[in-house]
Amino acid sequence: MREYLKFYIDGKWVDPTDNKTLDVINPATEQVCGKIALGNATDVDKAVKAAKKAFPAWSQTSREERIEVLQRILAEYQKRFGDLATAVTEEMGAPASLAQRAQVPAGMGHLATAAQILKDFKFEEDRGATMIVKEPIGVCGFITPWNWPLNQIACKVAPAIATGCTMVLKPSEVAPFSGHIFAEIMQAAGVPAGVFNLVHGDGPGVGVALSSHPDIDMVSFTGSTRAGIEVAKNAAPGVKRVAQELGGKSPNIVLDDSVFAKSVARGVQHMMTNSGQSCNAPTRMLVPTKRMAEAMAVAKEAADQVTVGDPNGNAMLGPVVSEVQFNKIQALIKKGVEEGATLVTGGPGRPEGLDKGYYVKPTVFGNVTNDMTIAREEIFGPVLSILGYESVDQAIEIGNDTEYGLAGYVNGADLDQARKIAKRIRAGQVSINGGSDMTAPFGGYKKSGNGREWGDFAFHEFLETKAILGYAPKEAAE
């Protein structure tokens, strides 16, 4: 039983203002596996003051000093690799293999990438007599989600550290263990007091106080579009910068060619990863209408090979994160059936033999139309919708017919055609044939958010731009 009842503020572990706690539920067992203290506005104020106090000195550190700090954080992170993997599996149900292969390494990747980019990043640029200077924005508030907890913490903290910002983190109260260990890592790495602070809590108690605090200069939020709108409203009176990575309903356009079956199978596997709990999951697969029956057959075979069970065993999928998520997913699966989509495999209820835990059957719907609820709403579970198209132009039109624009996918043998399609998809990141790049910008169009994370694009989110005119004046005329 884990008990994380202190907050990390100004380089020390301190007691919360109140004695309120929250039980953390292991989604595989539905049992309490730990508890955290719940912070409030007073705790947030203490953390923000510590970050504000630390900012003048930290913002003036050299590039070399910050690279060294990032490298120390990475070294301590690697020492705690096993602890982090265990925590992620326990708090949000990721299979141990996924935690070790992807969840924990993702955080390492962002730390290493930030250190590498920092070596050559240009903070100053001469434009004639004018000097353009990039300076740290100030004190940042981070509100992170439960689905890829370490990825989302590190992809905010790493560029903030690199650019000279100070910060206060509120990790998800649903999956807080890995965030708490991350704070222990920051302390062990000798990050100067006040540069990084952590306050546990929920949205109303800590998230609102953080996003509305007058001394917070920037809020970076990852989560649902609904919650992101509230964060933006809270931040608006202070005219803060707000970076948001929100929901998605990403199209996966499968081309009519010789690798069709391979493309469909790959799309199913990608969709099911992390129990479908990824904002950029390829949830809408678009296939030629004439090959719908073939697509459903291939998808059924691929989905039926996905094993579900104890995340500490050999199962490919663990549970979804909570009872709330489980019930939402079940309701949407039933809605798909009611609205006339073809249930190819899976469906309502838990998988056979699993009577405890928030387990969902890997589910595929075929003959879905884009006006159906399962094609419009973000399900955030292992549920794939297959839609038909008559032409590539129609596929692109359907793909873009969504309020979201986080990601898109194109799969097929004709690379030139795939490239043309990718350019027409209205999304912040489009992957061709499984392409991936940790340094590429990540973020969305439309209601999927604003701003970009990952790589050098993330640095710019944490920087203000100053123009110093007359910095290099021309010599006076004789």
CSV table of C-alpha atoms in Angstrom, one decimal:
chain,number,residue,atom,x,y,z
A,1,MET,CA,0.0,0.0,0.0
A,2,ARG,CA,1.6,3.3,-1.1
A,3,GLU,CA,1.1,6.4,0.9
A,4,TYR,CA,2.2,9.7,-0.7
A,5,LEU,CA,1.0,12.2,1.8
A,6,LYS,CA,3.5,15.0,1.3
A,7,PHE,CA,4.1,17.6,-1.5
A,8,TYR,CA,7.5,18.6,-2.9
A,9,ILE,CA,7.9,22.3,-2.5
A,10,ASP,CA,11.0,24.4,-2.6
A,11,GLY,CA,13.3,21.4,-2.5
A,12,LYS,CA,11.7,19.8,0.5
A,13,TRP,CA,8.9,17.3,1.2
A,14,VAL,CA,6.3,19.2,3.2
A,15,ASP,CA,2.9,18.4,4.8
A,16,PRO,CA,-0.2,19.6,3.1
A,17,THR,CA,-2.4,22.3,4.5
A,18,ASP,CA,-5.4,20.0,5.0
A,19,ASN,CA,-5.6,16.3,6.0
A,20,LYS,CA,-7.8,15.3,3.1
A,21,THR,CA,-6.7,12.2,1.2
A,22,LEU,CA,-7.8,10.3,-1.8
A,23,ASP,CA,-7.7,6.5,-2.3
A,24,VAL,CA,-6.0,5.3,-5.5
A,25,ILE,CA,-7.6,2.3,-7.1
A,26,ASN,CA,-5.7,-0.5,-9.0
A,27,PRO,CA,-7.9,-0.9,-12.1
A,28,ALA,CA,-6.9,-4.6,-12.4
A,29,THR,CA,-8.2,-5.5,-9.0
A,30,GLU,CA,-10.7,-2.7,-8.2
A,31,GLN,CA,-8.9,-2.5,-4.8
A,32,VAL,CA,-7.4,0.4,-3.1
A,33,CYS,CA,-3.6,0.3,-3.7
A,34,GLY,CA,-2.6,3.6,-2.1
A,35,LYS,CA,-3.5,7.1,-1.1
A,36,ILE,CA,-2.4,10.6,-1.8
A,37,ALA,CA,-2.9,13.9,0.0
A,38,LEU,CA,-5.2,16.3,-1.7
A,39,GLY,CA,-3.9,19.8,-2.1
A,40,ASN,CA,-5.7,23.1,-2.1
A,41,ALA,CA,-5.2,26.7,-3.2
A,42,THR,CA,-3.0,27.4,-0.2
A,43,ASP,CA,-0.6,24.5,-1.1
A,44,VAL,CA,-0.6,25.7,-4.7
A,45,ASP,CA,0.3,29.3,-3.6
A,46,LYS,CA,3.2,28.0,-1.5
A,47,ALA,CA,4.5,26.0,-4.6
A,48,VAL,CA,4.1,29.0,-6.9
A,49,LYS,CA,5.9,31.3,-4.5
A,50,ALA,CA,8.8,28.8,-4.4
A,51,ALA,CA,8.9,28.7,-8.2
A,52,LYS,CA,8.7,32.5,-8.5
A,53,LYS,CA,11.5,32.9,-5.9
A,54,ALA,CA,13.7,30.4,-7.8
A,55,PHE,CA,13.1,31.9,-11.3
A,56,PRO,CA,15.6,34.8,-11.3
A,57,ALA,CA,18.6,32.7,-10.6
A,58,TRP,CA,17.5,29.7,-12.6
A,59,SER,CA,16.6,31.7,-15.7
A,60,GLN,CA,20.1,33.1,-15.8
A,61,THR,CA,21.9,29.8,-15.7
A,62,SER,CA,24.1,28.9,-18.6
A,63,ARG,CA,23.2,26.4,-21.4
A,64,GLU,CA,26.0,24.1,-20.0
A,65,GLU,CA,24.5,24.2,-16.5
A,66,ARG,CA,21.1,23.2,-17.7
A,67,ILE,CA,22.4,20.4,-19.9
A,68,GLU,CA,24.2,19.0,-16.8
A,69,VAL,CA,21.0,19.2,-14.8
A,70,LEU,CA,19.1,17.4,-17.5
A,71,GLN,CA,21.7,14.7,-17.7
A,72,ARG,CA,21.6,14.2,-13.9
A,73,ILE,CA,17.8,13.9,-14.1
A,74,LEU,CA,18.1,11.3,-16.8
A,75,ALA,CA,20.7,9.3,-14.8
A,76,GLU,CA,18.4,9.3,-11.7
A,77,TYR,CA,15.4,8.4,-13.9
A,78,GLN,CA,17.3,5.4,-15.3
A,79,LYS,CA,18.1,4.3,-11.7
A,80,ARG,CA,14.4,4.3,-10.9
A,81,PHE,CA,13.3,2.6,-14.2
A,82,GLY,CA,11.9,-0.5,-12.4
A,83,ASP,CA,10.1,1.5,-9.8
A,84,LEU,CA,8.5,3.7,-12.4
A,85,ALA,CA,7.4,0.7,-14.5
A,86,THR,CA,5.8,-1.0,-11.5
A,87,ALA,CA,4.0,2.2,-10.5
A,88,VAL,CA,2.6,2.8,-14.0
A,89,THR,CA,1.2,-0.8,-14.1
A,90,GLU,CA,-0.3,-0.5,-10.6
A,91,GLU,CA,-1.9,2.9,-11.1
A,92,MET,CA,-3.3,2.8,-14.6
A,93,GLY,CA,-3.2,-0.9,-15.6
A,94,ALA,CA,-0.6,-0.8,-18.4
A,95,PRO,CA,0.8,-4.3,-19.0
A,96,ALA,CA,4.3,-4.7,-17.5
A,97,SER,CA,5.7,-5.3,-20.9
A,98,LEU,CA,4.2,-2.0,-22.2
A,99,ALA,CA,5.4,-0.1,-19.2
A,100,GLN,CA,8.9,-1.3,-19.7
A,101,ARG,CA,8.9,-1.0,-23.5
A,102,ALA,CA,7.1,2.3,-24.0
A,103,GLN,CA,5.6,4.0,-20.9
A,104,VAL,CA,8.8,4.5,-19.0
A,105,PRO,CA,11.2,4.9,-22.0
A,106,ALA,CA,9.0,7.7,-23.3
A,107,GLY,CA,10.0,9.9,-20.4
A,108,MET,CA,13.6,9.0,-20.9
A,109,GLY,CA,13.3,9.9,-24.5
A,110,HIS,CA,12.1,13.4,-23.8
A,111,LEU,CA,14.8,14.1,-21.2
A,112,ALA,CA,17.6,12.9,-23.6
A,113,THR,CA,16.1,14.8,-26.6
A,114,ALA,CA,15.9,18.1,-24.6
A,115,ALA,CA,19.5,17.8,-23.5
A,116,GLN,CA,20.6,17.1,-27.1
A,117,ILE,CA,18.6,20.0,-28.6
A,118,LEU,CA,19.8,22.4,-25.9
A,119,LYS,CA,23.4,22.0,-27.1
A,120,ASP,CA,22.7,23.9,-30.3
A,121,PHE,CA,19.5,25.8,-29.7
A,122,LYS,CA,19.7,29.5,-30.7
A,123,PHE,CA,18.5,31.8,-28.0
A,124,GLU,CA,19.8,34.8,-29.8
A,125,GLU,CA,19.7,36.0,-33.4
A,126,ASP,CA,21.2,39.0,-35.1
A,127,ARG,CA,18.9,40.8,-37.5
A,128,GLY,CA,20.9,43.8,-38.7
A,129,ALA,CA,21.1,46.2,-35.9
A,130,THR,CA,18.4,44.4,-33.9
A,131,MET,CA,19.0,41.4,-31.6
A,132,ILE,CA,16.2,38.9,-31.3
A,133,VAL,CA,16.4,37.2,-27.9
A,134,LYS,CA,14.4,34.1,-26.6
A,135,GLU,CA,13.9,34.2,-22.9
A,136,PRO,CA,12.2,31.8,-20.5
A,137,ILE,CA,8.5,32.7,-20.0
A,138,GLY,CA,8.6,32.3,-16.2
A,139,VAL,CA,6.7,30.1,-13.8
A,140,CYS,CA,4.8,27.3,-15.5
A,141,GLY,CA,1.9,25.2,-14.2
A,142,PHE,CA,1.6,21.7,-15.5
A,143,ILE,CA,-1.5,19.5,-15.3
A,144,THR,CA,-0.9,16.0,-16.7
A,145,PRO,CA,-3.1,13.0,-17.5
A,146,TRP,CA,-3.2,9.4,-16.4
A,147,ASN,CA,-2.9,7.5,-19.8
A,148,TRP,CA,0.8,8.1,-20.6
A,149,PRO,CA,1.8,9.7,-17.3
A,150,LEU,CA,5.5,9.8,-17.6
A,151,ASN,CA,5.5,10.8,-21.2
A,152,GLN,CA,3.3,13.8,-20.5
A,153,ILE,CA,5.2,14.8,-17.4
A,154,ALA,CA,8.6,14.6,-19.1
A,155,CYS,CA,7.6,16.3,-22.4
A,156,LYS,CA,6.7,19.4,-20.3
A,157,VAL,CA,9.3,19.3,-17.6
A,158,ALA,CA,12.3,18.6,-19.9
A,159,PRO,CA,11.9,21.7,-22.2
A,160,ALA,CA,10.9,23.9,-19.3
A,161,ILE,CA,14.2,22.9,-17.5
A,162,ALA,CA,16.1,23.4,-20.8
A,163,THR,CA,14.8,26.9,-21.4
A,164,GLY,CA,15.3,28.2,-17.8
A,165,CYS,CA,11.7,28.1,-16.5
A,166,THR,CA,10.5,27.0,-13.1
A,167,MET,CA,7.4,24.9,-12.6
A,168,VAL,CA,4.6,23.4,-10.4
A,169,LEU,CA,3.3,20.0,-11.5
A,170,LYS,CA,-0.1,18.5,-10.7
A,171,PRO,CA,0.0,14.9,-11.9
A,172,SER,CA,-3.3,13.1,-12.4
A,173,GLU,CA,-4.9,12.1,-9.1
A,174,VAL,CA,-6.1,8.9,-10.9
A,175,ALA,CA,-2.5,7.7,-11.6
A,176,PRO,CA,-0.3,9.8,-9.2
A,177,PHE,CA,2.4,7.3,-8.2
A,178,SER,CA,4.7,7.7,-11.2
A,179,GLY,CA,4.5,11.5,-10.8
A,180,HIS,CA,5.5,11.3,-7.1
A,181,ILE,CA,8.5,9.1,-8.0
A,182,PHE,CA,9.4,11.7,-10.7
A,183,ALA,CA,9.6,14.3,-8.0
A,184,GLU,CA,11.9,12.0,-5.9
A,185,ILE,CA,14.1,11.8,-9.1
A,186,MET,CA,14.2,15.6,-9.4
A,187,GLN,CA,15.3,15.9,-5.8
A,188,ALA,CA,18.0,13.1,-6.1
A,189,ALA,CA,19.3,14.9,-9.3
A,190,GLY,CA,19.9,18.0,-7.3
A,191,VAL,CA,17.6,20.2,-9.2
A,192,PRO,CA,17.8,23.6,-7.4
A,193,ALA,CA,15.2,24.3,-4.8
A,194,GLY,CA,12.0,25.8,-6.2
A,195,VAL,CA,12.7,25.0,-9.8
A,196,PHE,CA,10.5,22.0,-9.7
A,197,ASN,CA,7.5,21.6,-7.3
A,198,LEU,CA,4.8,19.0,-7.0
A,199,VAL,CA,1.3,19.3,-5.5
A,200,HIS,CA,-1.1,16.3,-5.6
A,201,GLY,CA,-4.8,17.0,-6.0
A,202,ASP,CA,-7.8,17.0,-8.2
A,203,GLY,CA,-9.0,19.5,-10.8
A,204,PRO,CA,-11.3,21.6,-8.6
A,205,GLY,CA,-8.8,21.7,-5.7
A,206,VAL,CA,-5.5,22.2,-7.4
A,207,GLY,CA,-6.0,22.5,-11.1
A,208,VAL,CA,-8.2,25.5,-10.9
A,209,ALA,CA,-5.9,27.2,-8.4
A,210,LEU,CA,-2.9,26.5,-10.6
A,211,SER,CA,-4.4,27.7,-13.8
A,212,SER,CA,-5.8,30.9,-12.3
A,213,HIS,CA,-2.9,31.8,-10.0
A,214,PRO,CA,-1.7,35.4,-10.8
A,215,ASP,CA,2.0,34.4,-10.6
A,216,ILE,CA,1.7,31.5,-13.1
A,217,ASP,CA,2.9,32.8,-16.5
A,218,MET,CA,2.0,29.7,-18.5
A,219,VAL,CA,-0.3,26.7,-18.1
A,220,SER,CA,0.4,23.5,-20.1
A,221,PHE,CA,-2.5,21.1,-19.9
A,222,THR,CA,-3.0,17.6,-21.4
A,223,GLY,CA,-6.4,16.0,-21.1
A,224,SER,CA,-10.0,16.1,-22.4
A,225,THR,CA,-11.2,19.0,-24.5
A,226,ARG,CA,-13.9,19.7,-22.0
A,227,ALA,CA,-11.4,20.1,-19.2
A,228,GLY,CA,-9.0,22.1,-21.5
A,229,ILE,CA,-11.7,24.7,-22.1
A,230,GLU,CA,-12.1,25.1,-18.3
A,231,VAL,CA,-8.4,25.6,-17.9
A,232,ALA,CA,-8.3,28.2,-20.6
A,233,LYS,CA,-11.2,30.1,-19.0
A,234,ASN,CA,-9.5,30.0,-15.6
A,235,ALA,CA,-6.2,31.3,-17.2
A,236,ALA,CA,-7.9,34.0,-19.3
A,237,PRO,CA,-8.1,36.8,-16.7
A,238,GLY,CA,-4.4,36.6,-16.1
A,239,VAL,CA,-3.7,36.7,-19.9
A,240,LYS,CA,-1.5,33.6,-19.4
A,241,ARG,CA,-0.1,31.6,-22.2
A,242,VAL,CA,-2.0,28.3,-22.4
A,243,ALA,CA,-0.7,25.2,-24.2
A,244,GLN,CA,-3.2,22.4,-24.6
A,245,GLU,CA,-3.0,18.9,-26.0
A,246,LEU,CA,-6.6,17.6,-25.9
A,247,GLY,CA,-8.8,15.0,-27.5
A,248,GLY,CA,-8.7,13.3,-30.8
A,249,LYS,CA,-10.7,11.1,-33.2
A,250,SER,CA,-7.9,10.3,-35.7
A,251,PRO,CA,-8.6,9.0,-39.2
A,252,ASN,CA,-6.5,6.1,-40.6
A,253,ILE,CA,-6.9,6.1,-44.4
A,254,VAL,CA,-6.1,2.6,-45.8
A,255,LEU,CA,-5.4,2.6,-49.5
A,256,ASP,CA,-6.8,0.1,-52.0
A,257,ASP,CA,-3.6,-1.8,-52.9
A,258,SER,CA,-1.6,-5.0,-52.5
A,259,VAL,CA,-0.7,-4.3,-48.8
A,260,PHE,CA,-4.3,-3.7,-47.8
A,261,ALA,CA,-4.6,-6.6,-45.4
A,262,LYS,CA,-1.2,-5.7,-43.8
A,263,SER,CA,-2.4,-2.1,-43.4
A,264,VAL,CA,-5.7,-3.1,-41.8
A,265,ALA,CA,-4.0,-5.4,-39.3
A,266,ARG,CA,-1.4,-2.8,-38.4
A,267,GLY,CA,-4.2,-0.3,-37.8
A,268,VAL,CA,-6.0,-2.7,-35.4
A,269,GLN,CA,-2.8,-3.4,-33.5
A,270,HIS,CA,-2.0,0.3,-33.2
A,271,MET,CA,-5.6,1.1,-32.1
A,272,MET,CA,-5.5,-1.5,-29.3
A,273,THR,CA,-2.2,-0.5,-27.8
A,274,ASN,CA,-2.5,0.9,-24.2
A,275,SER,CA,-6.2,-0.4,-24.2
A,276,GLY,CA,-7.0,2.3,-26.7
A,277,GLN,CA,-6.2,5.0,-24.1
A,278,SER,CA,-4.2,7.3,-26.4
A,279,CYS,CA,-5.5,10.7,-27.6
A,280,ASN,CA,-3.8,10.1,-31.0
A,281,ALA,CA,-5.1,6.5,-31.5
A,282,PRO,CA,-6.3,5.7,-35.0
A,283,THR,CA,-9.9,5.2,-34.0
A,284,ARG,CA,-11.5,5.7,-37.4
A,285,MET,CA,-10.2,3.3,-40.1
A,286,LEU,CA,-11.3,4.3,-43.6
A,287,VAL,CA,-11.3,1.6,-46.2
A,288,PRO,CA,-12.7,1.3,-49.8
A,289,THR,CA,-16.3,0.4,-49.5
A,290,LYS,CA,-15.9,-2.4,-52.0
A,291,ARG,CA,-13.3,-4.0,-49.6
A,292,MET,CA,-15.3,-3.5,-46.4
A,293,ALA,CA,-16.1,-7.2,-46.0
A,294,GLU,CA,-12.4,-8.1,-46.4
A,295,ALA,CA,-11.4,-5.3,-43.9
A,296,MET,CA,-13.8,-6.6,-41.3
A,297,ALA,CA,-12.5,-10.2,-41.7
A,298,VAL,CA,-8.8,-9.1,-41.4
A,299,ALA,CA,-9.7,-6.8,-38.5
A,300,LYS,CA,-11.6,-9.5,-36.7
A,301,GLU,CA,-8.6,-11.9,-37.0
A,302,ALA,CA,-6.2,-9.2,-35.7
A,303,ALA,CA,-8.4,-8.2,-32.8
A,304,ASP,CA,-9.2,-11.7,-31.8
A,305,GLN,CA,-5.4,-12.3,-31.3
A,306,VAL,CA,-5.2,-9.5,-28.8
A,307,THR,CA,-5.1,-11.1,-25.3
A,308,VAL,CA,-6.6,-9.2,-22.3
A,309,GLY,CA,-5.8,-9.9,-18.7
A,310,ASP,CA,-3.6,-9.4,-15.6
A,311,PRO,CA,-1.2,-6.6,-16.5
A,312,ASN,CA,1.5,-8.3,-14.5
A,313,GLY,CA,1.2,-11.4,-16.7
A,314,ASN,CA,1.6,-11.9,-20.5
A,315,ALA,CA,-1.6,-10.2,-21.7
A,316,MET,CA,-1.3,-7.7,-24.4
A,317,LEU,CA,-4.0,-5.4,-22.9
A,318,GLY,CA,-4.6,-4.7,-19.3
A,319,PRO,CA,-7.7,-3.0,-17.9
A,320,VAL,CA,-8.9,0.6,-18.7
A,321,VAL,CA,-8.0,3.0,-16.0
A,322,SER,CA,-11.2,3.3,-13.9
A,323,GLU,CA,-14.8,2.4,-13.4
A,324,VAL,CA,-15.8,5.8,-14.8
A,325,GLN,CA,-13.9,5.0,-18.0
A,326,PHE,CA,-15.2,1.5,-18.2
A,327,ASN,CA,-18.8,2.6,-17.9
A,328,LYS,CA,-18.3,5.3,-20.6
A,329,ILE,CA,-16.8,2.8,-23.0
A,330,GLN,CA,-19.5,0.2,-22.4
A,331,ALA,CA,-22.2,2.8,-23.0
A,332,LEU,CA,-20.6,3.8,-26.3
A,333,ILE,CA,-20.2,0.2,-27.5
A,334,LYS,CA,-23.9,-0.3,-26.8
A,335,LYS,CA,-24.6,2.9,-28.7
A,336,GLY,CA,-22.7,1.6,-31.7
A,337,VAL,CA,-24.9,-1.5,-31.8
A,338,GLU,CA,-28.1,0.5,-31.3
A,339,GLU,CA,-27.2,2.9,-34.2
A,340,GLY,CA,-26.8,0.0,-36.6
A,341,ALA,CA,-23.0,-0.5,-36.9
A,342,THR,CA,-21.9,-4.1,-37.6
A,343,LEU,CA,-20.3,-5.6,-34.5
A,344,VAL,CA,-17.4,-7.5,-36.0
A,345,THR,CA,-15.9,-8.7,-32.7
A,346,GLY,CA,-15.9,-7.8,-29.0
A,347,GLY,CA,-18.9,-6.0,-27.7
A,348,PRO,CA,-20.4,-5.1,-24.3
A,349,GLY,CA,-19.2,-6.7,-21.1
A,350,ARG,CA,-15.9,-8.0,-19.8
A,351,PRO,CA,-13.9,-10.6,-21.7
A,352,GLU,CA,-14.7,-14.2,-20.7
A,353,GLY,CA,-13.1,-15.3,-17.4
A,354,LEU,CA,-12.5,-11.8,-16.1
A,355,ASP,CA,-15.1,-11.0,-13.5
A,356,LYS,CA,-13.0,-8.4,-11.6
A,357,GLY,CA,-11.1,-5.4,-13.0
A,358,TYR,CA,-12.0,-2.8,-15.6
A,359,TYR,CA,-11.3,-5.0,-18.6
A,360,VAL,CA,-12.9,-4.3,-22.0
A,361,LYS,CA,-13.2,-6.6,-24.9
A,362,PRO,CA,-11.1,-5.6,-28.0
A,363,THR,CA,-14.0,-4.4,-30.1
A,364,VAL,CA,-14.3,-3.7,-33.8
A,365,PHE,CA,-17.3,-2.1,-35.6
A,366,GLY,CA,-17.7,-2.3,-39.4
A,367,ASN,CA,-20.1,-0.4,-41.8
A,368,VAL,CA,-19.8,2.7,-39.6
A,369,THR,CA,-21.0,6.0,-41.0
A,370,ASN,CA,-19.4,9.2,-39.8
A,371,ASP,CA,-22.6,10.5,-38.3
A,372,MET,CA,-22.8,7.7,-35.8
A,373,THR,CA,-21.9,8.4,-32.1
A,374,ILE,CA,-18.9,6.0,-32.2
A,375,ALA,CA,-17.4,7.9,-35.1
A,376,ARG,CA,-17.9,11.3,-33.5
A,377,GLU,CA,-17.1,10.9,-29.8
A,378,GLU,CA,-13.7,10.1,-28.3
A,379,ILE,CA,-14.2,6.6,-26.8
A,380,PHE,CA,-10.7,6.2,-25.2
A,381,GLY,CA,-10.9,2.4,-25.1
A,382,PRO,CA,-10.1,-0.5,-27.4
A,383,VAL,CA,-12.9,0.2,-29.8
A,384,LEU,CA,-12.2,0.6,-33.6
A,385,SER,CA,-14.7,2.0,-36.1
A,386,ILE,CA,-14.3,1.0,-39.8
A,387,LEU,CA,-15.9,3.4,-42.3
A,388,GLY,CA,-16.2,3.0,-46.1
A,389,TYR,CA,-15.2,5.4,-48.8
A,390,GLU,CA,-15.8,5.6,-52.6
A,391,SER,CA,-12.8,7.7,-53.5
A,392,VAL,CA,-9.7,9.1,-52.0
A,393,ASP,CA,-11.2,12.5,-52.0
A,394,GLN,CA,-14.2,11.3,-50.1
A,395,ALA,CA,-11.8,9.5,-47.6
A,396,ILE,CA,-10.0,12.8,-46.9
A,397,GLU,CA,-13.4,14.6,-46.6
A,398,ILE,CA,-14.6,12.0,-44.1
A,399,GLY,CA,-11.3,12.1,-42.2
A,400,ASN,CA,-11.5,15.8,-41.8
A,401,ASP,CA,-15.1,15.8,-40.8
A,402,THR,CA,-14.5,16.0,-37.1
A,403,GLU,CA,-14.1,18.6,-34.4
A,404,TYR,CA,-10.7,17.2,-33.6
A,405,GLY,CA,-7.4,17.4,-35.4
A,406,LEU,CA,-4.7,15.8,-33.3
A,407,ALA,CA,-3.4,13.0,-35.6
A,408,GLY,CA,-4.0,11.2,-38.8
A,409,TYR,CA,-2.6,8.1,-40.5
A,410,VAL,CA,-2.2,6.9,-44.1
A,411,ASN,CA,-1.3,3.3,-44.9
A,412,GLY,CA,-0.5,2.0,-48.4
A,413,ALA,CA,2.1,0.9,-50.9
A,414,ASP,CA,2.1,4.1,-53.0
A,415,LEU,CA,4.2,6.5,-51.1
A,416,ASP,CA,3.6,9.4,-53.4
A,417,GLN,CA,-0.1,9.1,-53.0
A,418,ALA,CA,0.2,8.7,-49.3
A,419,ARG,CA,2.3,11.9,-49.1
A,420,LYS,CA,-0.4,13.8,-51.0
A,421,ILE,CA,-3.1,12.5,-48.8
A,422,ALA,CA,-1.1,13.3,-45.6
A,423,LYS,CA,-0.8,16.9,-46.7
A,424,ARG,CA,-4.5,17.2,-47.0
A,425,ILE,CA,-5.4,15.8,-43.6
A,426,ARG,CA,-6.2,18.6,-41.1
A,427,ALA,CA,-4.2,17.4,-38.1
A,428,GLY,CA,-1.1,18.3,-36.2
A,429,GLN,CA,0.7,15.1,-36.9
A,430,VAL,CA,0.2,12.6,-39.7
A,431,SER,CA,2.0,9.2,-39.9
A,432,ILE,CA,2.6,7.3,-43.1
A,433,ASN,CA,3.0,3.5,-42.8
A,434,GLY,CA,3.8,3.6,-39.1
A,435,GLY,CA,6.4,6.4,-39.2
A,436,SER,CA,7.4,7.8,-35.8
A,437,ASP,CA,9.8,10.5,-34.6
A,438,MET,CA,10.2,11.7,-31.1
A,439,THR,CA,11.6,15.0,-32.1
A,440,ALA,CA,8.7,15.9,-34.4
A,441,PRO,CA,6.2,18.4,-33.1
A,442,PHE,CA,3.1,17.0,-31.4
A,443,GLY,CA,-0.2,18.9,-31.0
A,444,GLY,CA,-3.5,19.5,-32.6
A,445,TYR,CA,-5.7,21.6,-34.9
A,446,LYS,CA,-9.2,22.6,-34.0
A,447,LYS,CA,-10.5,21.2,-30.6
A,448,SER,CA,-7.5,19.1,-30.2
A,449,GLY,CA,-5.6,22.0,-28.7
A,450,ASN,CA,-3.0,24.6,-29.4
A,451,GLY,CA,0.8,24.8,-29.1
A,452,ARG,CA,3.2,22.0,-29.8
A,453,GLU,CA,5.2,19.6,-27.6
A,454,TRP,CA,8.2,17.4,-28.3
A,455,GLY,CA,11.6,18.3,-29.7
A,456,ASP,CA,12.7,21.8,-30.5
A,457,PHE,CA,9.1,23.0,-31.1
A,458,ALA,CA,8.5,22.4,-27.4
A,459,PHE,CA,11.2,24.9,-26.5
A,460,HIS,CA,9.4,27.7,-28.2
A,461,GLU,CA,6.3,27.2,-26.1
A,462,PHE,CA,8.4,28.1,-23.0
A,463,LEU,CA,10.1,31.2,-24.4
A,464,GLU,CA,9.2,34.8,-24.8
A,465,THR,CA,10.5,36.8,-27.8
A,466,LYS,CA,12.3,40.1,-27.1
A,467,ALA,CA,13.6,42.5,-29.8
A,468,ILE,CA,16.5,44.7,-28.7
A,469,LEU,CA,16.6,47.5,-31.2
A,470,GLY,CA,19.9,49.4,-31.8
A,471,TYR,CA,21.8,46.4,-30.3
A,472,ALA,CA,24.5,46.7,-32.9
A,473,PRO,CA,24.3,50.3,-34.3
A,474,LYS,CA,26.0,51.3,-37.5
A,475,GLU,CA,29.1,53.4,-37.1
A,476,ALA,CA,28.3,57.1,-37.0
A,477,ALA,CA,28.8,58.9,-40.3
A,478,GLU,CA,31.9,61.1,-40.5
